[in-house]
Short mmCIF file of C-alpha atoms in Angstrom, two decimals:
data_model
loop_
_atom_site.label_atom_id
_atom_site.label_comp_id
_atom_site.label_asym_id
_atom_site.label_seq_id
_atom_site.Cartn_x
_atom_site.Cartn_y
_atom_site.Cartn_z
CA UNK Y 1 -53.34 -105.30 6.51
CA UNK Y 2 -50.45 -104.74 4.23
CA UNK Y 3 -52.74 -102.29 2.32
CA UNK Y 4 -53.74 -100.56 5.38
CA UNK Y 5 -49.68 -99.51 6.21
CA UNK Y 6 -49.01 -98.61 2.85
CA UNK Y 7 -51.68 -95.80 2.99
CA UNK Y 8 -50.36 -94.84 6.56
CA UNK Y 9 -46.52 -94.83 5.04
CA UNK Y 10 -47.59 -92.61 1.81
CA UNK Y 11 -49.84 -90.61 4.14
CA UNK Y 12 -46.58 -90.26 6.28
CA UNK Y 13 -44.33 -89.63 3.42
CA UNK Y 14 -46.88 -86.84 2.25
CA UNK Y 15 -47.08 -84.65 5.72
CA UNK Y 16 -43.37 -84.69 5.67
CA UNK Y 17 -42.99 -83.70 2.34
CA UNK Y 18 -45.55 -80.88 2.89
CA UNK Y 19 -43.35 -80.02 6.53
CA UNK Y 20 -40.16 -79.56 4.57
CA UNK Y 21 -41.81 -77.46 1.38
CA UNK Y 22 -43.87 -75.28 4.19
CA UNK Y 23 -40.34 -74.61 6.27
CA UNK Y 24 -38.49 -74.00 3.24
CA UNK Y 25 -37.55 -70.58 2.73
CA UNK Y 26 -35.82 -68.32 -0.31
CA UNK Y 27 -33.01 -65.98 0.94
CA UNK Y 28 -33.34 -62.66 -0.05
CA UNK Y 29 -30.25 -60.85 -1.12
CA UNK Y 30 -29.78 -57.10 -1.24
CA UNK Y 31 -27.34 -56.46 -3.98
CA UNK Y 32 -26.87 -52.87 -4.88
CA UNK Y 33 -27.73 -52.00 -8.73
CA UNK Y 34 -25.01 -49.77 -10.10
CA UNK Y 35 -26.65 -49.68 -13.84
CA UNK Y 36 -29.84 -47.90 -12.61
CA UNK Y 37 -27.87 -45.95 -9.64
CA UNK Y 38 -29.03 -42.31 -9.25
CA UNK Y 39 -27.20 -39.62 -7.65
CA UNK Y 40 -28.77 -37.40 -5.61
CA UNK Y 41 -30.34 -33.42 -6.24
CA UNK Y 42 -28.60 -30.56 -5.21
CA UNK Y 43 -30.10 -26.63 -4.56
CA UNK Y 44 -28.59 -23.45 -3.98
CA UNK Y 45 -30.47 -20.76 -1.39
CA UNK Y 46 -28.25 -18.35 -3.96
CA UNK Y 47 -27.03 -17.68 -6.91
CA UNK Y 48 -25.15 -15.12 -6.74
CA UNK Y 49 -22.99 -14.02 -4.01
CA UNK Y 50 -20.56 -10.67 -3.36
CA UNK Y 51 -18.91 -11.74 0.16
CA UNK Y 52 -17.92 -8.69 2.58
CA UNK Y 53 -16.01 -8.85 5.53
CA UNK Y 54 -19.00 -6.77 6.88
CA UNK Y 55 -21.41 -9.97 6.68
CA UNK Y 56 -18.95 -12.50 7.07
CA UNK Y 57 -20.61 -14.09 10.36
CA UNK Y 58 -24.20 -14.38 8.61
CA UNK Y 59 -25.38 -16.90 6.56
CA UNK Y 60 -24.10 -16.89 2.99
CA UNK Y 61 -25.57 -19.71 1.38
CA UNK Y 62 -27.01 -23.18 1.83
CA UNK Y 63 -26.98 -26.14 0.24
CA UNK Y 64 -30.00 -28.23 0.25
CA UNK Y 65 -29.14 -32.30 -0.72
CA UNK Y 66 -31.50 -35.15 -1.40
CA UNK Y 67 -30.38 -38.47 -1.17
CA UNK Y 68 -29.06 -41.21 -3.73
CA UNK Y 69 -30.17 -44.16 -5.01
CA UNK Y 70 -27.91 -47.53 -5.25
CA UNK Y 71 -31.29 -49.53 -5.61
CA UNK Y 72 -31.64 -50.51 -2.57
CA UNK Y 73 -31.16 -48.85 1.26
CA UNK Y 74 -27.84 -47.12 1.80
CA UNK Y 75 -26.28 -45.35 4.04
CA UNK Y 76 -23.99 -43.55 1.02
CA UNK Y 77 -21.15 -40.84 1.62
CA UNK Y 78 -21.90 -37.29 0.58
CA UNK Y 79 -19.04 -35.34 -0.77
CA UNK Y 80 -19.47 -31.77 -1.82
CA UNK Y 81 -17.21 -30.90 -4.19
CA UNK Y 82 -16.71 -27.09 -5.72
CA UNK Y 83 -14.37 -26.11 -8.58
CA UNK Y 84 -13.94 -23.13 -10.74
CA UNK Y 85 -16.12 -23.23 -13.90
CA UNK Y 86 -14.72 -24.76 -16.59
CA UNK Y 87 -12.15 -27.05 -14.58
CA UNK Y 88 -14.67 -29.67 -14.63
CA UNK Y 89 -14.04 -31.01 -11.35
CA UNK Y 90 -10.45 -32.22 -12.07
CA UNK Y 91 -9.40 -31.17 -8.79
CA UNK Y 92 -12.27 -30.19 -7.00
CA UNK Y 93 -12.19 -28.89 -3.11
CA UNK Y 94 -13.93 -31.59 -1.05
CA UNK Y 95 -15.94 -31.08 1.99
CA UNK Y 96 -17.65 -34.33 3.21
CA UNK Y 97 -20.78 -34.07 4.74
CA UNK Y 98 -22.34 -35.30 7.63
CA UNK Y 99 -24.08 -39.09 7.40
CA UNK Y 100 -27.71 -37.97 5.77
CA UNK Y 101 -27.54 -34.26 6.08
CA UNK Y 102 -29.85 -32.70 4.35
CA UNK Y 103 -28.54 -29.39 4.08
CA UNK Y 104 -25.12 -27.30 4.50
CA UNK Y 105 -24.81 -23.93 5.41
CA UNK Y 106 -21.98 -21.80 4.92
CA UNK Y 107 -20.97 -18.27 6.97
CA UNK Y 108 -20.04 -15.52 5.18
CA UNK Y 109 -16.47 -16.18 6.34
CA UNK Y 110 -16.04 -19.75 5.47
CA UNK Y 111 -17.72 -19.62 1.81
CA UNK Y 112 -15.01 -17.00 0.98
CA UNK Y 113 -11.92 -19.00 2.20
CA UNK Y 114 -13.28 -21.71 0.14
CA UNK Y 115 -13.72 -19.45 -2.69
CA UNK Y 116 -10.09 -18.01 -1.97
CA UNK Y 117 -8.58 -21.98 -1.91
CA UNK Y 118 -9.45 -22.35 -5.25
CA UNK Y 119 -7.92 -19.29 -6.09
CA UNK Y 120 -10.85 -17.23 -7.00
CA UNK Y 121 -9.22 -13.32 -7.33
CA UNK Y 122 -10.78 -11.22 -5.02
CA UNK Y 123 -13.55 -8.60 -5.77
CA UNK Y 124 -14.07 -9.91 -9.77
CA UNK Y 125 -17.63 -12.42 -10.03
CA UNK Y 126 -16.53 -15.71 -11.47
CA UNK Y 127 -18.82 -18.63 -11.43
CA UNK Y 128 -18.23 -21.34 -9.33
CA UNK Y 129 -19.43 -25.24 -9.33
CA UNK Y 130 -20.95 -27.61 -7.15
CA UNK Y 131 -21.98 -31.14 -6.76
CA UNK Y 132 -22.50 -33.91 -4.54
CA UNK Y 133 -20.52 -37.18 -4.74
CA UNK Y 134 -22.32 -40.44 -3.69
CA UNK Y 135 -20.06 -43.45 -2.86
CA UNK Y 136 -21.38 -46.83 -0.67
CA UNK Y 137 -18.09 -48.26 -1.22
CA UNK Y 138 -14.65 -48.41 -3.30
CA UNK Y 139 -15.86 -51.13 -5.11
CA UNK Y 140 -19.24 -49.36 -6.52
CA UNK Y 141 -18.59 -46.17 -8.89
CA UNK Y 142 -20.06 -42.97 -7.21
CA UNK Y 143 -23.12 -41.13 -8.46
CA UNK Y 144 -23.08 -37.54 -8.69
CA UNK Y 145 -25.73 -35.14 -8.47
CA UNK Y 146 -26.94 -32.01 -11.08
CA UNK Y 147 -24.33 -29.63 -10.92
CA UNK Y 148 -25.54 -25.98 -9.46
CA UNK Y 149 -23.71 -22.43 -10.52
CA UNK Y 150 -22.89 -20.09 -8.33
CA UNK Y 151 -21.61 -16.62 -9.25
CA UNK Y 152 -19.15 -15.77 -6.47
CA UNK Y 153 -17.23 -12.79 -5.78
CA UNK Y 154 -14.81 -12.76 -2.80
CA UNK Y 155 -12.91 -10.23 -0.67
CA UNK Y 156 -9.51 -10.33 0.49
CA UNK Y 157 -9.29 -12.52 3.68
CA UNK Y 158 -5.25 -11.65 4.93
CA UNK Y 159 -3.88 -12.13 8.49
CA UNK Y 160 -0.41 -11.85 9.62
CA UNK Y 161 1.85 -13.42 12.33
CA UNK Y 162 4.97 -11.70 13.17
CA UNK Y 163 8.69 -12.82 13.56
CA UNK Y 164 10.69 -10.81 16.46
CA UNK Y 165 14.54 -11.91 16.63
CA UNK Y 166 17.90 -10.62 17.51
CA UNK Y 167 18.02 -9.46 13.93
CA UNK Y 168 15.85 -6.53 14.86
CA UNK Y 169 16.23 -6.60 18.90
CA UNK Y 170 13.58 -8.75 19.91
CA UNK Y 171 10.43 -6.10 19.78
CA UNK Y 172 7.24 -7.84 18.35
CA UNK Y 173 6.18 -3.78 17.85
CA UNK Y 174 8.57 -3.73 14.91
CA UNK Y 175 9.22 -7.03 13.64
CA UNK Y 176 8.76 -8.22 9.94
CA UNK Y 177 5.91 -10.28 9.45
CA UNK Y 178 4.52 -13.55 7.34
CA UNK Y 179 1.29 -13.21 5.40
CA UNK Y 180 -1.82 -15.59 4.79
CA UNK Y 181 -2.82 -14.07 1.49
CA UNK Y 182 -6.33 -16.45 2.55
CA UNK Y 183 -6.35 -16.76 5.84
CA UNK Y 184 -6.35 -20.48 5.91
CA UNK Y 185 -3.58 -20.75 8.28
CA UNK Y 186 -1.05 -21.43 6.64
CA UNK Y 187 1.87 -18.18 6.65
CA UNK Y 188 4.80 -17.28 4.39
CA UNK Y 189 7.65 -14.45 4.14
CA UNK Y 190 11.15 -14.09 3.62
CA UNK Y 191 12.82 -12.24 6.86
CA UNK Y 192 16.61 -11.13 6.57
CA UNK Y 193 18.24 -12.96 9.36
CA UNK Y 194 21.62 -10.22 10.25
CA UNK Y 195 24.01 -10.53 12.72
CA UNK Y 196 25.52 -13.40 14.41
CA UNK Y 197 22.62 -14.39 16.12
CA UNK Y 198 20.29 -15.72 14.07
CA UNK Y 199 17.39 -16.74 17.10
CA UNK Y 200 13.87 -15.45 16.26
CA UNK Y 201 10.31 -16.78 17.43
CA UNK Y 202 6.75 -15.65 16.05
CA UNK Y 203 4.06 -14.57 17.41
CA UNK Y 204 0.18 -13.94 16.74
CA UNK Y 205 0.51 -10.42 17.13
CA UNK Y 206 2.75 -7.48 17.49
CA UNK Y 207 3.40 -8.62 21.41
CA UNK Y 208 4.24 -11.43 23.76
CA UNK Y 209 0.81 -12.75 24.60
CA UNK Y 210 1.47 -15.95 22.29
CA UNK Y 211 4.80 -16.98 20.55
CA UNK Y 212 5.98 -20.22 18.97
CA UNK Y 213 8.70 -21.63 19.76
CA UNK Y 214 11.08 -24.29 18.73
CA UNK Y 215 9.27 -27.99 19.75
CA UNK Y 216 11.86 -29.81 17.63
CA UNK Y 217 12.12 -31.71 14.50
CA UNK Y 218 10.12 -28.97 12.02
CA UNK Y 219 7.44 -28.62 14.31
CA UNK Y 220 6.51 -25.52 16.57
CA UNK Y 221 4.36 -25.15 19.70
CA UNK Y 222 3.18 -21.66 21.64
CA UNK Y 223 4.56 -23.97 24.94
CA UNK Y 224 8.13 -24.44 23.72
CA UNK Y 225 10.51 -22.10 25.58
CA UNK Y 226 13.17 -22.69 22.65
CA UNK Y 227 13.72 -20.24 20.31
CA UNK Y 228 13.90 -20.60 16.41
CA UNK Y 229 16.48 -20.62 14.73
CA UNK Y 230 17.23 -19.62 10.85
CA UNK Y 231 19.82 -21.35 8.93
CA UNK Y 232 21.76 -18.75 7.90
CA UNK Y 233 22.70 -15.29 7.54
CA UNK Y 234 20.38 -13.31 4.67
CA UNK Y 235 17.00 -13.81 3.11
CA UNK Y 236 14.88 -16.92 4.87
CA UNK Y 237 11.82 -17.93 3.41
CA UNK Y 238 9.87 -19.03 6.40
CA UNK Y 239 6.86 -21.03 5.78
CA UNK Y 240 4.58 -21.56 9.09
CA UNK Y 241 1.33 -23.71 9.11
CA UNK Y 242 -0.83 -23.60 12.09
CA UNK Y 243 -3.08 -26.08 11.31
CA UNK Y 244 -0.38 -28.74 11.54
CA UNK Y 245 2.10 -26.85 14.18
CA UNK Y 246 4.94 -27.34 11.44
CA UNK Y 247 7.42 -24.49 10.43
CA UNK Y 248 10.00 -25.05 6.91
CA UNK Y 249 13.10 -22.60 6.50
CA UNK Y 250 15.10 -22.42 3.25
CA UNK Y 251 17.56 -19.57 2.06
CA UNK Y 252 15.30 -17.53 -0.43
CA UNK Y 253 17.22 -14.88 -2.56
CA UNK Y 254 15.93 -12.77 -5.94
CA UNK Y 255 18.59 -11.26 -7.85
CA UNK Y 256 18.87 -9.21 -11.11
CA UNK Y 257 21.56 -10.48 -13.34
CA UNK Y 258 22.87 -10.10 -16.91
CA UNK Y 259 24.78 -8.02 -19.23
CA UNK Y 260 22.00 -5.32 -19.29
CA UNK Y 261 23.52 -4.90 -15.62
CA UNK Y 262 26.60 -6.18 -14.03
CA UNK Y 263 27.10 -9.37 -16.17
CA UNK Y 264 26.28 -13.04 -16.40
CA UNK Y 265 29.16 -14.44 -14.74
CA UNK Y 266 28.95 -16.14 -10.75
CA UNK Y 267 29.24 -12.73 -8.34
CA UNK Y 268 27.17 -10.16 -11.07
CA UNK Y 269 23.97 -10.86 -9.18
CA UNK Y 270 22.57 -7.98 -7.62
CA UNK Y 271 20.32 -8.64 -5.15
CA UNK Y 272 16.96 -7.48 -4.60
CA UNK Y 273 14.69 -6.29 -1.07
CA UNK Y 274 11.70 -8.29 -0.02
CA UNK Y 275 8.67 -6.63 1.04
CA UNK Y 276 5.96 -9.11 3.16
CA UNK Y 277 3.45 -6.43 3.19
CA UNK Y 278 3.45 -6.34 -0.99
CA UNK Y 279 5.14 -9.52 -1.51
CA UNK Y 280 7.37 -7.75 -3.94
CA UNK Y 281 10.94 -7.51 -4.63
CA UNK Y 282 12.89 -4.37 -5.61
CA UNK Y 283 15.93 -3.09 -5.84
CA UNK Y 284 18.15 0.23 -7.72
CA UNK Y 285 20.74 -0.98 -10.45
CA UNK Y 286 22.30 1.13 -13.20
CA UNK Y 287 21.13 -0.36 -16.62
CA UNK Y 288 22.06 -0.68 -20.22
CA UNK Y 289 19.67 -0.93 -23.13
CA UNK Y 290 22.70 -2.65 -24.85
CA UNK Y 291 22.12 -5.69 -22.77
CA UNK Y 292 19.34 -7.75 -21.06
CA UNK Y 293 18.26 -9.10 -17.61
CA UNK Y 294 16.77 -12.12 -16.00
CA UNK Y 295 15.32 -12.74 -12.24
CA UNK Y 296 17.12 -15.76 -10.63
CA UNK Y 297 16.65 -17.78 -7.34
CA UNK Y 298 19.66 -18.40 -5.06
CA UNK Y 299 22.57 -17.14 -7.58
CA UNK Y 300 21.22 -20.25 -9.51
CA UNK Y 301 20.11 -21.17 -12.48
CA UNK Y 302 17.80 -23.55 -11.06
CA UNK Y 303 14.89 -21.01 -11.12
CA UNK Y 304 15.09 -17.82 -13.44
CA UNK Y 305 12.18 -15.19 -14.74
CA UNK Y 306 12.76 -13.81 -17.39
CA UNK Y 307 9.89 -11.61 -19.96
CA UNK Y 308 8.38 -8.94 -22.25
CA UNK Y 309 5.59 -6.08 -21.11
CA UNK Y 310 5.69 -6.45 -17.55
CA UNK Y 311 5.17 -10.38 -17.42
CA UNK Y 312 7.25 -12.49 -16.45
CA UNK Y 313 7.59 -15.95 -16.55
CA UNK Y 314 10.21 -19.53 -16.67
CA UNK Y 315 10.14 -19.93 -20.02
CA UNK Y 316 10.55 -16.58 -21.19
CA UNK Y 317 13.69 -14.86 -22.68
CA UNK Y 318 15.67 -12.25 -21.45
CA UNK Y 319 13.95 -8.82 -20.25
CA UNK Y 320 15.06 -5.69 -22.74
CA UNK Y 321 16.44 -2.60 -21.57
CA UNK Y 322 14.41 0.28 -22.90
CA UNK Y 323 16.94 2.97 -22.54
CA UNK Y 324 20.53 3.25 -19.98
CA UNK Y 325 20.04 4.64 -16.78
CA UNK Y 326 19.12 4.20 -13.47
CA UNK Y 327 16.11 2.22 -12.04
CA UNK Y 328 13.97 1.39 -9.73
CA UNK Y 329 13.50 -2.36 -10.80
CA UNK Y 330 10.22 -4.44 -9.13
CA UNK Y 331 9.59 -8.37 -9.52
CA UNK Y 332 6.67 -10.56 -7.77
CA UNK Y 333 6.86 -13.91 -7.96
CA UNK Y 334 2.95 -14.12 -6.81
CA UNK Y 335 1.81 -12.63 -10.10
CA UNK Y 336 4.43 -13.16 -12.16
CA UNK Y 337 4.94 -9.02 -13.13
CA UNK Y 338 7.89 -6.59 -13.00
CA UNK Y 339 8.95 -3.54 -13.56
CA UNK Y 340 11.53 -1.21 -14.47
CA UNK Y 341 10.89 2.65 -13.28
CA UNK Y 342 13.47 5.03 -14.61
CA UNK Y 343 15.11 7.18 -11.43
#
């Protein structure tokens, strides 16, 4: 008998045993691989492109992106990122793309303000790069995909607001204007605020339709009845970004000074004219080849220009007079050049 309930205890035992292996089960963990990690591929419809404002509403290019690998699914972050050739991507332009898109396409119009925010000049070829970043998370390096060429040659993209005031009798017809040298939004000039009353607002064109006004604490709005108002009397640089309603005003003043022309001493600046259509600065000054000149900011020596052969730059020394007399003397600060004309 005692046999007998042995058997039926083992026999027990056994069944159990079996139960617990058969309802055992091994977790499975998906745990992303970052040494074997592939980025994706990425494809170019073209190769080379010369952008026109004529086509700048058709298709320009598209990009055509294949997904990474991390080793196991993903839902990864695509980045497209372009640079100049030969930057490698230190500060590439970013444009992230939406979650598994296979493909980008760029107008006309938007490929060249792209090409134009990394400074591309306008109507010269230059190659440009582009990639794909792949990121899951912060704490997993990204993967990049093959880098594609393309040979890109943009065209000028400028637009213009406009700055009517009581320094010029409050006609939008007439008034100066700020440039977008890329038309990205973002506007700069220098207007010279006269008078005692230094109001001003700007508009989007040459009338009343829209105008920005003052909405208080550096920002702008086209519903704020308040006008603008500069700082002080003389040269403003006025800075105006649309994209985040904001508008920044600092006195902004070039001068010629040294003893190629009045002197070097505080009051022998002789200030120049700003032009927003050129961006230039010029100005008339009797000069002597006996002496030098320098370009200065504010009647300071904060910021000076000086330079050889037309170029100009911080670090350079004085600027040679090649002969006395009386000139027409030019200076951009966008391309670092000058010039002195004999009158």
């Amino acid at each position: 008998m005692m046999k007998r309930y042995l058997h039926t205890v083992l026999a027990a035992g056994c069944v159990s045993l079996l139960m617990l292996a058969s309802c055992k089960k091994d977790e499975t963990k998906l745990v992303a691989d970052p040494a074997n990690a592939k980025g994706g591929t990425l494809a170019a419809s073209a190769s080379t492109l010369v952008l026109t404002k004529a086509t700048e509403t058709t298709t320009a290019v598209t990009f055509t992106v294949t997904q990474p690998s991390f080793g196991y699914p993903a839902a990864p972050t695509n980045t497209l990122q372009l640079d100049v050739s030969g930057d490698n991507f230190a500060a590439p332009k970013e444009v992230v793309l939406a979650a598994k898109a296979g493909s980008v396409v760029y107008t006309g119009l938007d490929f060249n303000a792209l090409a134009l925010s990394l400074n591309m000049k306008t109507g010269v070829a230059a190659p440009m790069q582009v990639r794909v970043k792949s990121q899951i998370s912060t704490a997993v390096a990204p993967v990049y995909s093959n880098v594609v060429t393309v040979t890109v040659t943009p065209y000028p993209l400028i637009s213009y607001v406009y700055v009517p005031g009581a320094y010029q009798g409050w006609n939008p017809a007439t008034a100066d204007s700020l440039k977008s040298a890329t038309g990205n939004g973002v506007y700069t000039g220098i207007i010279n605020f006269v008078g005692t009353d230094l109001t001003y607002k700007i508009t989007t064109a040459k009338n009343w339709n829209t105008a920005y006004g003052d909405a208080g604490s550096g920002a702008v709005s086209t519903t704020a009845s308040s006008n603008l108002t500069a700082p002080a009397v003389g040269n403003t640089q006025l800075v105006l970004d649309e994209n985040k309603n904001t508008l920044t005003m600092k006195a902004y003043q070039i001068s010629i000074i040294g003893d190629g022309a009045l002197g070097w001493d505080a009051g022998d600046d002789i200030d120049m004219t700003f032009n927003n259509g050129t961006q230039t600065w010029s100005g008339t000054a009797t000069l002597k080849a006996s002496g030098s000149i320098k370009f200065r900011l504010n009647h300071a020596w904060d910021t000076s220009y000086g330079g050889a052969n037309g170029v100009a730059s911080t670090t350079a020394g004085n600027i040679a007079i090649p002969a006395d007399g009386k000139y027409l003397v030019t200076f951009s600060e966008a391309t670092l050049t000058y010039t002195l004309t004999k009158q």
